[in-house]
């Protein structure tokens, strides 16, 4: 079994951001949460330490509060990756092995951890780092291999000679150590003469000849030090999801412009036009068409629905065969039963539309229940927010016909089959089957034009 140590105390200056580096998001999830959940989901990991800085410890604590296996330790000063490992009470670790990795490699998954540990065990060396051969090795540390194919040294890019910079085999910053060897040698690391930092990579030399290389998949090598690298990581995650969806029978029109977070669930024959964003706990049932520019978060969309261009749906539940948009905004706790139609420029919030209700144009429906087959005319507003700063409900029965430009001053209830005349401001309940007219009578003044 492994104890994982994730290093996240670096200043992350190259990100040019106020936010601490590992709290930048990749496809909706922070880098640190992605790594921690890869560790938690791997059956090889027993417990997890995250090394934080005095500045980011509180925000990391907050971000990881629901992660039971995690303990946060603080590195008082960012003096380098080896110094960061020294902040962990290695003495308390009960597993025989320790995996150390940088908190800025967000593409690792649980299956990678298991695979790396298996490869480590085949290697028969007490310590190993994960290396990777890259066509463009950029600023990563280079692995120096001797004539007997043994790893002798990691040279940091900053310290490398021109010849060393030509080496394509790089350090991913993922290591597996025998716990005892790590504990004995970590305090022996000396600061770099160039940067004065304590490099974890110096252990390769200190633990000679017991240090091997495990070759890892290229996504493990992707470290995020700059905004550009963050966006590359995000594209990788979105494109991987798009490929998976295509294999599962989802019609992704343009996999390069498909922004579906990994945990989102889509059934076969869902069709995604370019530029759709699906996030959080969203699910979409079979045969639903989602047009360009739609954003859906934490919502379930039933089968055979049609979500038209540029609509936004948040924290809502839609049953089957609904049609929404274009440019509709379904805010939190909107529920649509089957075959509801919500048209353009309609905003809804905390409202239930029963089956086959229609609200086609320019309306605000909040804190409301709309009955079956009710027809809500253009420009209808539920006036749910009163001067006492409380919200009140509007209840509209089955088969009600709401005339254009009706205002409902909540709380108010409209009986089944009632009708409101266009332009009415409804302040009183309306009985079943009644016609409510609440507007000034028209007066024509003859010969007014001079
Ligand atoms: C590091 C490796 C390099 C490797 C690369 C892979 C070292 C010395 N170099 O370089 O060989 O190719 O990762 O991406 O390890 N951190 C702390 N405390 C510190 C300094 C850093 O916790 O005092 C954390 C950072 O938050 C980061 C990680 O350690 O998550 C790596 O630090 P970073 O500065 O990104 O190192 P690289 O230059 O990327
Ligand atoms: Mg880095």
Coordinates of C-alpha atoms and ligand atoms in Angstrom, one line a residue:
X1 CA 0.0 0.0 0.0
X2 CA 1.0 3.6 -0.6
X3 CA 0.8 6.9 1.3
X4 CA 0.4 9.7 -1.2
X5 CA 2.1 13.1 -0.7
X6 CA 0.9 15.8 -3.0
X7 CA 3.1 19.0 -3.2
X8 CA 1.0 22.1 -3.4
X9 CA 2.9 24.8 -1.5
X10 CA 4.7 26.4 -4.4
X11 CA 4.0 30.0 -5.2
X12 CA 2.9 29.3 -8.8
X13 CA 4.3 32.7 -9.9
X14 CA 4.3 31.6 -13.6
X15 CA 0.4 31.4 -13.5
X16 CA 0.3 35.2 -13.1
X17 CA -2.8 34.9 -11.0
X18 CA -4.0 35.8 -7.5
X19 CA -5.5 32.3 -7.1
X20 CA -3.3 29.6 -5.7
X21 CA -2.1 27.4 -8.6
X22 CA -3.6 24.1 -7.6
X23 CA -7.0 25.7 -7.2
X24 CA -7.3 26.5 -10.9
X25 CA -9.9 24.4 -12.5
X26 CA -9.5 21.9 -15.3
X27 CA -12.9 21.1 -16.9
X28 CA -14.8 22.2 -13.8
X29 CA -12.7 20.6 -11.1
X30 CA -9.6 22.1 -9.3
X31 CA -6.3 20.5 -10.1
X32 CA -5.8 19.5 -6.4
X33 CA -9.3 17.8 -6.3
X34 CA -8.6 15.9 -9.5
X35 CA -5.4 14.5 -8.1
X36 CA -6.8 13.8 -4.6
X37 CA -9.7 11.9 -6.1
X38 CA -7.5 9.9 -8.4
X39 CA -5.6 8.9 -5.3
X40 CA -8.7 8.2 -3.2
X41 CA -10.2 6.1 -6.0
X42 CA -7.1 4.0 -6.4
X43 CA -7.2 0.8 -4.3
X44 CA -3.4 1.1 -3.8
X45 CA -3.6 4.4 -1.7
X46 CA -4.1 4.2 2.0
X47 CA -3.9 7.9 3.0
X48 CA -3.0 11.3 1.5
X49 CA -1.0 14.2 2.7
X50 CA -1.3 17.6 0.9
X51 CA 1.6 20.0 1.5
X52 CA 0.2 23.5 1.6
X53 CA 1.8 26.9 2.1
X54 CA 0.8 29.3 5.0
X55 CA -1.0 31.4 2.3
X56 CA -3.1 28.6 0.7
X57 CA -3.6 26.2 3.6
X58 CA -7.0 27.5 4.5
X59 CA -8.3 27.5 0.9
X60 CA -7.0 24.0 0.4
X61 CA -8.6 22.9 3.6
X62 CA -11.9 24.3 2.4
X63 CA -11.6 22.7 -1.1
X64 CA -10.7 19.3 0.3
X65 CA -13.0 19.3 3.4
X66 CA -15.1 16.4 2.1
X67 CA -12.1 14.2 1.4
X68 CA -11.8 11.9 4.3
X69 CA -8.3 10.4 3.6
X70 CA -6.6 13.8 3.4
X71 CA -4.4 15.5 5.9
X72 CA -3.0 19.0 5.2
X73 CA 0.4 19.9 6.4
X74 CA 2.0 23.3 6.1
X75 CA 5.5 24.0 4.6
X76 CA 6.4 27.2 6.3
X77 CA 8.5 28.6 3.5
X78 CA 8.7 27.5 -0.2
X79 CA 12.3 26.3 -0.2
X80 CA 11.8 23.6 -2.8
X81 CA 10.2 20.2 -3.4
X82 CA 12.5 18.3 -1.1
X83 CA 11.9 20.8 1.7
X84 CA 8.1 20.3 1.0
X85 CA 8.4 16.6 1.6
X86 CA 10.2 17.3 4.9
X87 CA 7.1 19.1 6.1
X88 CA 5.3 15.7 6.2
X89 CA 5.7 13.7 9.5
X90 CA 7.2 10.7 7.6
X91 CA 7.6 9.0 11.0
X92 CA 3.8 8.7 11.2
X93 CA 3.4 6.9 7.9
X94 CA 2.4 3.3 8.3
X95 CA 2.6 2.1 4.7
X96 CA 5.8 0.5 3.4
X97 CA 5.8 2.8 0.3
X98 CA 5.2 6.5 -0.4
X99 CA 4.1 8.1 -3.7
X100 CA 5.1 11.7 -4.0
X101 CA 3.8 13.9 -6.8
X102 CA 3.5 17.5 -7.8
X103 CA 0.1 19.1 -7.3
X104 CA 0.3 20.6 -10.8
X105 CA -0.1 17.4 -12.9
X106 CA -3.9 17.3 -13.1
X107 CA -4.3 14.6 -15.7
X108 CA -3.5 11.6 -13.5
X109 CA -6.4 9.1 -12.9
X110 CA -7.0 6.4 -10.4
X111 CA -6.1 3.7 -13.0
X112 CA -2.7 5.4 -13.6
X113 CA -1.8 5.1 -9.9
X114 CA -2.5 1.3 -9.9
X115 CA -0.6 0.8 -13.1
X116 CA 2.4 2.8 -11.9
X117 CA 2.5 0.8 -8.6
X118 CA 2.4 -2.5 -10.6
X119 CA 5.2 -1.3 -12.9
X120 CA 7.2 -0.2 -9.8
X121 CA 6.9 -3.6 -8.3
X122 CA 8.2 -5.3 -11.5
X123 CA 11.2 -3.0 -11.5
X124 CA 12.7 -4.6 -8.4
X125 CA 14.4 -1.3 -7.3
X126 CA 13.4 0.3 -4.0
X127 CA 12.8 3.8 -5.5
X128 CA 11.6 5.0 -8.9
X129 CA 10.5 8.1 -10.6
X130 CA 8.0 8.2 -13.5
X131 CA 9.7 9.4 -16.7
X132 CA 8.3 10.2 -20.1
X133 CA 9.8 10.6 -23.6
X134 CA 8.5 13.9 -25.1
X135 CA 9.0 15.3 -28.5
X136 CA 9.1 18.8 -27.0
X137 CA 10.5 18.4 -23.5
X138 CA 10.1 22.1 -22.7
X139 CA 11.1 23.1 -19.2
X140 CA 10.9 19.8 -17.5
X141 CA 13.8 18.2 -15.6
X142 CA 15.9 15.9 -17.8
X143 CA 16.8 12.3 -16.9
X144 CA 20.4 11.4 -17.4
X145 CA 20.9 7.7 -18.2
X146 CA 24.4 6.0 -18.1
X147 CA 25.8 3.5 -20.6
X148 CA 24.3 0.7 -18.6
X149 CA 20.8 2.2 -19.0
X150 CA 20.7 3.3 -15.3
X151 CA 19.3 6.6 -14.1
X152 CA 22.0 8.6 -12.6
X153 CA 20.7 12.1 -12.2
X154 CA 17.8 14.6 -12.9
X155 CA 19.0 17.9 -14.2
X156 CA 16.6 20.8 -13.7
X157 CA 16.1 22.8 -16.9
X158 CA 17.3 25.9 -15.2
X159 CA 20.6 24.2 -14.4
X160 CA 21.0 22.2 -17.6
X161 CA 23.7 22.7 -20.2
X162 CA 22.7 23.0 -23.9
X163 CA 23.5 19.4 -24.4
X164 CA 21.4 18.3 -21.5
X165 CA 18.5 20.3 -22.7
X166 CA 18.5 18.1 -25.8
X167 CA 17.5 15.1 -23.8
X168 CA 13.9 14.1 -24.5
X169 CA 13.4 11.8 -21.4
X170 CA 11.9 14.0 -18.7
X171 CA 10.9 13.8 -15.0
X172 CA 7.1 13.9 -14.5
X173 CA 7.5 14.7 -10.8
X174 CA 5.9 11.5 -9.7
X175 CA 8.0 9.2 -7.5
X176 CA 7.5 6.0 -5.6
X177 CA 9.9 5.5 -2.6
X178 CA 10.4 2.8 0.0
X179 CA 9.3 4.7 3.0
X180 CA 12.4 3.9 5.1
X181 CA 14.9 5.0 2.5
X182 CA 13.0 8.3 1.9
X183 CA 12.9 9.1 5.6
X184 CA 16.6 8.4 6.0
X185 CA 17.8 10.4 3.0
X186 CA 15.4 13.4 2.7
X187 CA 17.3 15.5 5.3
X188 CA 20.6 15.0 3.3
X189 CA 19.4 17.0 0.3
X190 CA 21.6 20.1 -0.2
X191 CA 20.4 23.4 -1.8
X192 CA 21.0 23.9 -5.5
X193 CA 24.0 26.3 -6.1
X194 CA 21.9 28.0 -8.8
X195 CA 18.5 28.6 -7.1
X196 CA 19.2 27.8 -3.5
X197 CA 16.2 25.5 -3.5
X198 CA 16.1 22.0 -2.1
X199 CA 15.3 19.7 -5.0
X200 CA 13.6 16.4 -4.5
X201 CA 15.3 15.2 -7.6
X202 CA 18.6 15.2 -5.7
X203 CA 17.4 12.0 -4.1
X204 CA 18.2 10.2 -7.4
X205 CA 21.9 10.8 -6.7
X206 CA 21.7 10.3 -2.9
X207 CA 19.9 6.9 -3.3
X208 CA 22.2 5.5 -6.1
X209 CA 22.2 2.8 -7.3
X210 CA 18.7 2.1 -6.0
X211 CA 16.7 4.5 -8.2
X212 CA 14.9 3.3 -11.4
X213 CA 12.6 4.9 -14.0
X214 CA 9.1 3.8 -14.8
X215 CA 7.9 5.0 -18.1
X216 CA 4.6 6.7 -17.9
X217 CA 1.9 7.7 -20.4
X218 CA 2.4 11.2 -21.9
X219 CA -0.6 12.7 -20.1
X220 CA 1.2 12.1 -16.8
X221 CA 4.0 14.4 -18.0
X222 CA 1.6 17.4 -18.4
X223 CA 2.6 19.8 -15.7
X224 CA 0.8 23.1 -15.3
X225 CA 3.0 26.1 -14.6
X226 CA 1.4 28.6 -17.0
X227 CA -2.1 29.6 -18.1
X228 CA -1.3 28.1 -21.5
X229 CA -0.5 24.7 -20.0
X230 CA -3.7 24.9 -17.9
X231 CA -5.8 25.4 -21.0
X232 CA -4.0 22.5 -22.7
X233 CA -4.9 20.3 -19.8
X234 CA -8.5 21.3 -20.0
X235 CA -8.7 20.7 -23.8
X236 CA -7.2 17.2 -23.2
X237 CA -10.0 16.4 -20.7
X238 CA -12.8 17.8 -22.8
X239 CA -11.5 16.0 -26.0
X240 CA -11.1 12.7 -24.1
X241 CA -14.7 13.0 -23.0
X242 CA -15.9 13.8 -26.5
X243 CA -14.2 10.7 -27.8
X244 CA -15.7 8.6 -25.1
X245 CA -19.2 10.0 -25.9
X246 CA -18.8 9.4 -29.6
X247 CA -17.9 5.7 -28.8
X248 CA -21.0 5.5 -26.7
X249 CA -23.3 6.7 -29.5
X250 CA -23.6 10.4 -28.7
X251 CA -23.6 12.6 -31.9
X252 CA -20.9 15.1 -31.1
X253 CA -20.9 17.4 -34.1
X254 CA -17.5 18.9 -33.4
X255 CA -15.3 17.1 -30.8
X256 CA -12.9 20.1 -30.7
X257 CA -15.8 22.3 -29.5
X258 CA -17.5 20.0 -27.0
X259 CA -17.3 21.1 -23.4
X260 CA -18.7 18.2 -21.4
X261 CA -17.3 17.6 -17.9
X262 CA -16.1 14.1 -17.2
X263 CA -18.8 13.1 -14.7
X264 CA -21.8 14.2 -17.0
X265 CA -23.9 11.3 -18.2
X266 CA -25.4 11.3 -21.7
X267 CA -27.4 8.5 -23.2
X268 CA -27.1 7.3 -26.8
X269 CA -28.5 9.4 -29.6
X270 CA -28.1 12.6 -27.7
X271 CA -26.9 15.2 -30.3
X272 CA -24.6 18.0 -29.3
X273 CA -24.0 20.9 -31.6
X274 CA -20.7 22.8 -31.4
X275 CA -20.1 24.9 -28.3
X276 CA -22.4 23.2 -25.8
X277 CA -21.3 23.3 -22.1
X278 CA -22.5 20.5 -19.8
X279 CA -21.3 20.6 -16.2
X280 CA -21.7 19.3 -12.7
X281 CA -24.2 16.5 -12.0
X282 CA -26.0 16.9 -15.4
X283 CA -27.5 14.0 -17.2
X284 CA -29.3 13.9 -20.6
X285 CA -31.7 11.2 -21.8
X286 CA -31.6 9.5 -25.2
X287 CA -32.4 11.3 -28.4
X288 CA -32.3 14.8 -27.0
X289 CA -30.9 17.5 -29.3
X290 CA -28.9 20.3 -27.7
X291 CA -28.1 23.2 -30.0
X292 CA -25.1 25.5 -30.0
X293 CA -24.2 27.7 -27.1
X294 CA -26.4 25.9 -24.6
X295 CA -25.1 25.8 -21.0
X296 CA -26.6 23.2 -18.6
X297 CA -25.3 22.7 -15.0
X298 CA -26.5 20.3 -12.3
X299 CA -29.7 19.4 -14.2
X300 CA -31.4 16.4 -15.6
X301 CA -32.8 16.6 -19.0
X302 CA -35.2 13.8 -20.1
X303 CA -35.2 11.9 -23.4
X304 CA -36.4 13.2 -26.8
X305 CA -36.2 16.8 -25.8
X306 CA -35.0 19.8 -27.8
X307 CA -32.9 22.5 -26.1
X308 CA -32.5 25.3 -28.5
X309 CA -29.6 27.6 -29.1
X310 CA -28.1 29.7 -26.2
X311 CA -30.4 28.5 -23.5
X312 CA -29.1 28.3 -19.9
X313 CA -30.4 25.7 -17.5
X314 CA -29.3 25.5 -13.9
X315 CA -30.2 23.1 -11.0
X316 CA -33.4 22.0 -12.8
X317 CA -35.3 18.9 -13.7
X318 CA -36.8 18.3 -17.1
X319 CA -38.9 15.2 -17.9
X320 CA -39.3 13.8 -21.4
X321 CA -40.0 15.6 -24.7
X322 CA -39.6 19.2 -23.6
X323 CA -38.8 22.0 -25.9
X324 CA -36.8 24.9 -24.5
X325 CA -35.5 28.1 -26.0
X326 CA -33.8 29.6 -28.0
X327 CA -32.4 31.9 -25.3
X328 CA -34.4 30.7 -22.4
X329 CA -33.1 30.8 -18.9
X330 CA -34.3 28.0 -16.5
X331 CA -32.9 28.9 -13.1
X332 CA -32.7 26.8 -10.0
X333 CA -35.5 24.5 -9.0
X334 CA -37.4 24.7 -12.3
X335 CA -39.3 21.5 -13.0
X336 CA -40.8 20.7 -16.4
X337 CA -43.1 17.7 -16.6
X338 CA -43.4 16.0 -20.0
X339 CA -44.0 17.9 -23.2
X340 CA -43.7 21.4 -21.8
X341 CA -42.8 24.2 -24.2
X342 CA -40.7 27.1 -23.0
X343 CA -39.9 29.6 -25.7
X344 CA -37.5 32.5 -26.3
X345 CA -36.6 35.0 -23.6
X346 CA -38.5 33.2 -20.9
X347 CA -36.9 33.2 -17.4
X348 CA -38.1 30.7 -14.8
X349 CA -37.1 30.0 -11.2
X350 CA -38.5 27.7 -8.5
X351 CA -41.5 26.8 -10.7
X352 CA -43.3 23.7 -11.7
X353 CA -44.7 23.5 -15.2
X354 CA -47.1 20.5 -15.4
X355 CA -47.4 18.4 -18.5
X356 CA -48.0 20.1 -21.8
X357 CA -48.0 23.6 -20.3
X358 CA -46.7 26.3 -22.7
X359 CA -44.9 29.6 -22.1
X360 CA -43.7 30.7 -25.5
X361 CA -42.3 34.3 -25.2
X362 CA -40.8 37.0 -23.1
X363 CA -42.0 36.0 -19.6
X364 CA -40.8 35.7 -16.0
X365 CA -42.2 32.8 -14.0
X366 CA -40.9 32.5 -10.5
X367 CA -42.3 30.7 -7.4
X368 CA -45.1 29.4 -9.4
X369 CA -47.0 26.3 -10.4
X370 CA -48.4 26.1 -13.9
X371 CA -51.2 23.6 -14.5
X372 CA -51.5 21.0 -17.2
X373 CA -52.0 22.4 -20.7
X374 CA -52.1 25.9 -19.4
X375 CA -51.1 28.5 -21.9
X376 CA -49.0 31.5 -20.7
X377 CA -49.2 34.4 -23.0
X378 CA -46.3 36.6 -24.1
X379 CA -45.0 39.1 -21.5
X380 CA -46.5 37.4 -18.5
X381 CA -44.8 38.3 -15.2
X382 CA -45.3 36.6 -11.8
X383 CA -44.7 39.4 -9.3
X384 CA -43.3 37.2 -6.7
X385 CA -41.1 39.6 -4.7
X386 CA -42.9 42.0 -2.5
X387 CA -41.9 45.2 -0.7
X388 CA -41.6 43.2 2.5
X389 CA -38.7 41.4 0.8
X390 CA -40.5 38.1 0.9
X391 CA -41.3 35.8 -2.0
X392 CA -44.9 34.8 -2.7
X393 CA -46.4 32.1 -4.9
X394 CA -48.6 32.1 -8.0
X395 CA -50.7 29.0 -8.6
X396 CA -52.2 28.6 -12.0
X397 CA -54.6 25.7 -12.6
X398 CA -55.0 23.2 -15.5
X399 CA -56.1 24.5 -18.9
X400 CA -55.9 28.2 -17.9
X401 CA -55.4 30.7 -20.7
X402 CA -53.3 33.6 -19.5
X403 CA -53.7 36.6 -21.8
X404 CA -50.7 38.4 -23.1
X405 CA -49.1 40.9 -20.7
X406 CA -50.7 39.6 -17.5
X407 CA -49.1 40.4 -14.2
X408 CA -49.9 38.2 -11.2
X409 CA -49.4 39.9 -7.9
X410 CA -48.5 37.0 -5.7
X411 CA -49.8 35.3 -3.6
X412 CA -52.6 34.5 -6.0
X413 CA -54.4 31.4 -7.3
X414 CA -56.1 30.9 -10.7
X415 CA -58.7 28.1 -10.9
X416 CA -58.8 25.5 -13.6
X417 CA -60.1 26.6 -17.1
X418 CA -60.0 30.3 -16.1
X419 CA -58.9 33.0 -18.5
X420 CA -57.2 36.3 -17.8
X421 CA -57.7 39.1 -20.3
X422 CA -54.6 40.6 -22.0
X423 CA -53.0 43.4 -20.1
X424 CA -54.5 42.5 -16.7
X425 CA -52.9 42.9 -13.4
X426 CA -54.3 40.1 -11.3
X427 CA -54.4 40.9 -7.6
X428 CA -57.2 38.6 -6.5
X429 CA -57.8 34.8 -6.9
X430 CA -59.8 33.9 -10.0
X431 CA -62.4 31.1 -9.7
X432 CA -62.5 28.1 -12.0
X433 CA -63.8 28.9 -15.6
X434 CA -64.0 32.7 -14.9
X435 CA -62.7 35.4 -17.1
X436 CA -60.7 38.0 -15.1
X437 CA -60.3 41.4 -16.6
X438 CA -58.2 43.8 -14.6
X439 CA -57.3 46.8 -16.8
X440 CA -58.6 50.3 -17.5
X441 CA -61.3 50.5 -20.1
X442 CA -60.3 52.2 -23.4
X443 CA -61.6 55.7 -24.0
X444 CA -61.5 57.2 -27.5
X445 CA -61.4 61.0 -27.7
X446 CA -62.9 62.0 -31.0
X447 CA -61.3 64.6 -33.3
X448 CA -58.3 64.9 -31.0
X449 CA -55.8 65.4 -33.9
X450 CA -55.4 69.1 -34.8
Ligands
LIG1 C1 9.4 20.0 -11.1 C2 10.6 19.1 -11.0 C3 11.0 18.8 -12.4 C4 9.9 18.1 -13.2 C5 8.7 19.0 -13.1 C6 7.5 18.2 -13.7 C7 11.8 19.6 -9.0 C8 13.0 20.3 -8.4 N1 11.7 19.7 -10.3 O1 9.7 21.2 -11.7 O2 12.2 17.9 -12.4 O3 10.3 17.9 -14.5 O4 8.3 19.3 -11.8 O5 6.4 19.1 -13.7 O6 11.1 18.9 -8.3 N2 6.2 22.9 -4.4 C9 6.1 22.9 -3.0 N3 7.0 23.6 -2.2 C10 8.1 24.2 -2.8 C11 8.2 24.2 -4.2 C12 7.3 23.5 -4.9 O7 5.1 22.3 -2.4 O8 8.8 24.8 -2.0 C13 5.2 22.2 -5.2 C14 4.5 23.1 -6.2 O9 3.3 23.6 -5.6 C15 4.2 22.2 -7.3 C16 5.3 21.1 -7.2 O10 5.8 21.2 -5.9 O11 3.0 21.6 -7.2 C17 6.4 21.3 -8.2 O12 6.9 22.6 -8.2 P1 7.2 23.5 -9.5 O13 7.7 24.8 -9.1 O14 6.0 23.5 -10.3 O15 8.4 22.6 -10.1 P2 8.7 22.5 -11.6 O16 9.6 23.7 -12.0 O17 7.5 22.3 -12.4
LIG2 MG1 5.5 22.5 -12.0

